[in-house]
């Protein structure tokens, strides 16, 4: 149960953040249009929540193998070679992530002035920027996890957005013949 939750932590965080900033923005719209009143902090908090949502969403996409890739050239290669070429490309992604984690951690924990505060919320900006090292660390773990599952365990991790037109055509033809 705990491991299943940990394996889907990005999904849970994204759902909470998405629900949160939608409710906040809806509240802001109602307050402005119905009551003629505005909460100044809602928009700022919503923007921060949306940014966090994007970073955790990127980590979730890494977990699902759903990041954009140029794959046209793979049509000319044998199927067995494709996963190794993708893993080699992911190695560059990992190097970038590790370097970015280092830079972001150094910035957040060493270079940020504690007097830098958000405009309306009044909280230290380092708490907002902490998403950078945290989400990129999580994304790095997910890239490693996906490559482990593909290369070591031999699992086929298909992009969830990829459609198989032959499968859809077969299902459509089967439905028409009934």
Short mmCIF file of C-alpha atoms in Angstrom, two decimals:
data_model
loop_
_atom_site.label_atom_id
_atom_site.label_comp_id
_atom_site.label_asym_id
_atom_site.label_seq_id
_atom_site.Cartn_x
_atom_site.Cartn_y
_atom_site.Cartn_z
CA UNK A 1 0.00 0.00 0.00
CA UNK A 2 2.77 2.44 0.99
CA UNK A 3 4.86 1.58 -2.09
CA UNK A 4 1.86 1.96 -4.38
CA UNK A 5 1.24 5.41 -2.89
CA UNK A 6 4.92 6.31 -3.29
CA UNK A 7 4.84 5.11 -6.89
CA UNK A 8 1.97 7.50 -7.60
CA UNK A 9 3.03 10.42 -5.40
CA UNK A 10 3.24 12.80 -8.37
CA UNK A 11 -0.29 11.91 -9.41
CA UNK A 12 -1.60 12.61 -5.91
CA UNK A 13 0.31 15.89 -5.65
CA UNK A 14 -0.87 16.99 -9.11
CA UNK A 15 -4.50 16.22 -8.27
CA UNK A 16 -4.31 18.19 -5.03
CA UNK A 17 -2.59 21.15 -6.71
CA UNK A 18 -4.95 21.18 -9.68
CA UNK A 19 -8.01 21.00 -7.45
CA UNK A 20 -6.57 23.64 -5.18
CA UNK A 21 -5.78 26.26 -7.76
CA UNK A 22 -9.04 25.70 -9.65
CA UNK A 23 -11.04 26.20 -6.43
CA UNK A 24 -8.98 29.28 -5.56
CA UNK A 25 -9.44 30.84 -8.98
CA UNK A 26 -13.16 30.04 -8.95
CA UNK A 27 -13.40 31.70 -5.53
CA UNK A 28 -11.58 34.75 -6.89
CA UNK A 29 -13.95 35.00 -9.87
CA UNK A 30 -17.04 34.73 -7.65
CA UNK A 31 -15.62 37.28 -5.21
CA UNK A 32 -14.90 39.76 -8.00
CA UNK A 33 -18.04 39.33 -10.07
CA UNK A 34 -20.63 38.82 -7.34
CA UNK A 35 -19.27 40.75 -4.38
CA UNK A 36 -17.00 43.29 -6.13
CA UNK A 37 -14.16 42.24 -3.85
CA UNK A 38 -10.80 40.70 -4.66
CA UNK A 39 -8.36 38.64 -2.64
CA UNK A 40 -4.89 39.79 -3.66
CA UNK A 41 -3.14 36.64 -2.43
CA UNK A 42 -5.28 34.14 -4.37
CA UNK A 43 -3.78 34.89 -7.77
CA UNK A 44 -0.23 34.69 -6.50
CA UNK A 45 -0.85 31.42 -4.68
CA UNK A 46 -2.61 30.01 -7.76
CA UNK A 47 0.37 30.84 -9.96
CA UNK A 48 2.76 29.14 -7.53
CA UNK A 49 0.48 26.11 -7.33
CA UNK A 50 0.31 25.94 -11.12
CA UNK A 51 4.11 26.08 -11.41
CA UNK A 52 4.44 23.27 -8.86
CA UNK A 53 1.77 21.36 -10.79
CA UNK A 54 3.82 21.66 -14.00
CA UNK A 55 7.02 20.38 -12.37
CA UNK A 56 5.35 17.44 -10.66
CA UNK A 57 3.44 16.74 -13.87
CA UNK A 58 6.76 16.52 -15.71
CA UNK A 59 7.94 13.99 -13.15
CA UNK A 60 4.72 12.02 -13.58
CA UNK A 61 5.18 12.07 -17.35
CA UNK A 62 8.69 10.67 -16.85
CA UNK A 63 7.21 7.86 -14.76
CA UNK A 64 4.72 7.01 -17.50
CA UNK A 65 7.26 7.31 -20.32
CA UNK A 66 5.16 10.08 -21.81
CA UNK A 67 7.76 12.77 -22.47
CA UNK A 68 8.01 14.00 -26.04
CA UNK A 69 10.66 12.28 -28.12
CA UNK A 70 11.63 12.42 -31.75
CA UNK A 71 11.05 8.81 -32.79
CA UNK A 72 10.68 8.92 -36.56
CA UNK A 73 14.21 7.59 -37.07
CA UNK A 74 13.34 4.48 -35.03
CA UNK A 75 11.25 3.14 -37.92
CA UNK A 76 14.48 2.22 -39.68
CA UNK A 77 16.04 0.40 -36.73
CA UNK A 78 15.47 -3.09 -35.33
CA UNK A 79 13.07 -3.18 -32.36
CA UNK A 80 15.72 -4.47 -29.95
CA UNK A 81 18.00 -1.49 -30.51
CA UNK A 82 15.40 1.19 -29.86
CA UNK A 83 15.23 0.77 -26.08
CA UNK A 84 19.03 1.03 -25.81
CA UNK A 85 19.15 4.17 -27.93
CA UNK A 86 16.40 5.71 -25.81
CA UNK A 87 18.33 4.75 -22.68
CA UNK A 88 21.44 6.40 -24.09
CA UNK A 89 19.43 9.57 -24.77
CA UNK A 90 18.00 9.36 -21.23
CA UNK A 91 21.57 9.36 -19.95
CA UNK A 92 21.95 12.93 -21.24
CA UNK A 93 18.64 13.78 -19.58
CA UNK A 94 19.95 12.38 -16.30
CA UNK A 95 23.17 14.39 -16.55
CA UNK A 96 21.14 17.54 -17.16
CA UNK A 97 18.85 16.75 -14.21
CA UNK A 98 21.72 16.08 -11.82
CA UNK A 99 23.46 19.30 -12.84
CA UNK A 100 20.19 21.23 -12.53
CA UNK A 101 19.55 19.72 -9.08
CA UNK A 102 23.00 20.90 -8.02
CA UNK A 103 22.40 24.43 -9.37
CA UNK A 104 18.88 24.70 -7.96
CA UNK A 105 19.91 23.40 -4.53
CA UNK A 106 22.84 25.79 -4.42
CA UNK A 107 20.56 28.67 -5.40
CA UNK A 108 17.75 27.82 -2.98
CA UNK A 109 19.81 26.89 0.05
CA UNK A 110 22.93 29.02 -0.33
CA UNK A 111 22.33 32.02 -2.56
CA UNK A 112 18.76 33.07 -1.86
CA UNK A 113 18.41 35.98 0.47
CA UNK A 114 16.03 35.15 3.32
CA UNK A 115 14.50 38.57 2.89
CA UNK A 116 13.23 37.75 -0.60
CA UNK A 117 9.54 37.30 0.06
CA UNK A 118 6.54 36.80 -2.13
CA UNK A 119 4.61 39.94 -2.94
CA UNK A 120 1.25 39.27 -1.29
CA UNK A 121 1.75 36.06 0.69
CA UNK A 122 4.83 37.32 2.51
CA UNK A 123 6.54 33.92 2.63
CA UNK A 124 10.20 33.39 1.82
CA UNK A 125 10.72 32.69 -1.88
CA UNK A 126 13.01 29.77 -1.11
CA UNK A 127 9.92 27.79 -0.11
CA UNK A 128 8.44 28.47 -3.53
CA UNK A 129 11.66 27.61 -5.37
CA UNK A 130 12.18 24.39 -3.40
CA UNK A 131 10.08 22.68 -6.03
CA UNK A 132 13.02 22.82 -8.43
CA UNK A 133 15.49 20.50 -6.67
CA UNK A 134 12.69 18.34 -5.29
CA UNK A 135 10.82 17.78 -8.57
CA UNK A 136 13.99 17.29 -10.61
CA UNK A 137 15.25 14.75 -8.08
CA UNK A 138 11.95 12.92 -8.33
CA UNK A 139 12.10 13.12 -12.14
CA UNK A 140 15.62 11.69 -12.11
CA UNK A 141 14.46 8.79 -9.95
CA UNK A 142 11.57 8.19 -12.35
CA UNK A 143 13.81 8.18 -15.42
CA UNK A 144 16.09 5.65 -13.72
CA UNK A 145 13.06 3.60 -12.67
CA UNK A 146 11.61 3.52 -16.19
CA UNK A 147 14.95 2.53 -17.72
CA UNK A 148 15.38 -0.19 -15.10
CA UNK A 149 11.95 -1.56 -15.95
CA UNK A 150 12.66 -1.43 -19.70
CA UNK A 151 16.26 -2.67 -19.78
CA UNK A 152 16.52 -5.01 -16.79
CA UNK A 153 13.00 -6.31 -16.31
CA UNK A 154 12.14 -6.25 -20.01
CA UNK A 155 8.81 -4.47 -19.52
CA UNK A 156 7.26 -2.62 -22.43
CA UNK A 157 6.54 0.88 -21.23
CA UNK A 158 4.48 2.48 -23.93
CA UNK A 159 3.58 6.13 -24.08
CA UNK A 160 -0.01 6.35 -22.79
CA UNK A 161 -0.82 8.99 -25.41
CA UNK A 162 0.40 6.88 -28.31
CA UNK A 163 -2.46 5.47 -30.33
CA UNK A 164 -2.34 2.23 -32.24
CA UNK A 165 -4.34 2.93 -35.38
CA UNK A 166 -4.40 -0.73 -36.41
CA UNK A 167 -5.96 -1.69 -33.08
CA UNK A 168 -8.59 1.05 -33.38
CA UNK A 169 -9.40 0.02 -36.96
CA UNK A 170 -9.76 -3.63 -35.93
CA UNK A 171 -12.06 -2.67 -33.05
CA UNK A 172 -14.13 -0.45 -35.36
CA UNK A 173 -14.40 -3.18 -38.01
CA UNK A 174 -15.45 -5.71 -35.34
CA UNK A 175 -18.12 -3.32 -34.05
CA UNK A 176 -19.46 -2.72 -37.59
CA UNK A 177 -19.71 -6.43 -38.36
CA UNK A 178 -21.92 -7.11 -35.34
#
